[in-house]
Amino acid sequence: MIDPQLADLRKTYAQRTLSEADVLPDAVAQFRVWLDEALAAQVDEPTALTLSTVGATGQPSSRVVLLKGLPDNAGFLFYTNYDSRKGQELETHPLAAINFFWPGLERQVRVEGRIEKAPEALSTEYFQSRPRSSQVGAWASPQSQFIGSREELEAREAEVADRFHDQDPLPRPPHWGGYILRPQRIEFWQGRPSRLHDRIVYELAGGSWQRSRLAP
């Protein structure tokens, strides 16, 4: 049975167009153009991305993390707990997909590629630039593990704060750091009327990006 409250929700996308003549030869450079436009437009959470990984059974899982850099203009950098579910899945299957959605610009970007750990020095530099409360939280939270209560988590936070009370910044936990997704495929999606959206895809072949148009 159709649920009209949901089925009838729709929006016409008509702000912009996207053609092969509009985009740069390099896919990551083109992403940077779109990211800068999202930042300039002050869209909500412009660096938020959905990260999808695959577990040992083949079950995909997704969550939102934040983009923290484009190292060498050839990768997408984010940070997390290496012992978390996503960290364990990336250890087993170092492939991932990420998705940016900027509804205010009627745009999304889909990226697929291989995952590698960020250099330790880079992870340490970023960790120690974070607010102290975030540093404490990274030590205190056994991310993705079951805990008995909120009070247990807050007790762990207090214990960590006391343990490192005379250190500023805190040392980086060995279980926390960055990942870099090295893209093999990047798709740029621009909403258009009648659901005839513009889709330009880049695929890496022989060290260079090849561009094509996809049907919506």
Tab-separated table of N, CA and C in Angstrom, residues 6 14 40 52 65 75 86-87 99 104 156-157 175 189 196 200:
chain	number	residue	atom	x	y	z
A	6	LEU	N	4.641	9.931	2.233
A	6	LEU	CA	6.016	9.787	1.755
A	6	LEU	C	6.090	9.795	0.232
A	14	ALA	N	16.405	22.549	-10.232
A	14	ALA	CA	16.535	23.389	-11.429
A	14	ALA	C	17.554	24.510	-11.266
A	40	ALA	N	31.441	28.250	0.261
A	40	ALA	CA	31.048	29.638	0.013
A	40	ALA	C	29.543	29.827	0.189
A	52	SER	N	30.834	4.170	3.483
A	52	SER	CA	30.307	2.813	3.431
A	52	SER	C	31.455	1.816	3.360
A	65	VAL	N	30.942	10.676	8.568
A	65	VAL	CA	32.169	11.206	9.154
A	65	VAL	C	32.475	12.527	8.454
A	75	GLY	N	43.534	12.321	-2.694
A	75	GLY	CA	42.895	11.434	-1.730
A	75	GLY	C	41.954	12.200	-0.821
A	86	LYS	N	34.001	0.387	11.668
A	86	LYS	CA	34.524	0.753	10.350
A	86	LYS	C	36.006	0.466	10.244
A	87	GLY	N	36.754	0.689	11.344
A	87	GLY	CA	38.173	0.397	11.320
A	87	GLY	C	38.453	-1.077	11.105
A	99	ASN	N	30.102	9.361	0.037
A	99	ASN	CA	29.106	10.147	-0.670
A	99	ASN	C	28.907	11.486	0.030
A	104	GLY	N	21.347	21.984	-0.662
A	104	GLY	CA	21.192	23.400	-0.983
A	104	GLY	C	21.703	23.766	-2.360
A	156	ARG	N	34.593	6.947	32.470
A	156	ARG	CA	35.822	6.747	31.693
A	156	ARG	C	36.407	8.104	31.274
A	157	GLU	N	35.535	9.031	30.879
A	157	GLU	CA	35.990	10.371	30.494
A	157	GLU	C	36.689	11.053	31.668
A	175	HIS	N	45.193	3.610	18.987
A	175	HIS	CA	44.053	3.067	18.254
A	175	HIS	C	43.297	4.145	17.473
A	189	TRP	N	27.076	14.611	-9.572
A	189	TRP	CA	25.634	14.561	-9.860
A	189	TRP	C	25.041	15.936	-9.624
A	196	LEU	N	15.761	14.205	-14.922
A	196	LEU	CA	16.781	13.983	-15.950
A	196	LEU	C	18.081	14.654	-15.489
A	200	ILE	N	28.240	13.157	-14.440
A	200	ILE	CA	29.540	13.040	-15.094
A	200	ILE	C	30.420	12.168	-14.209
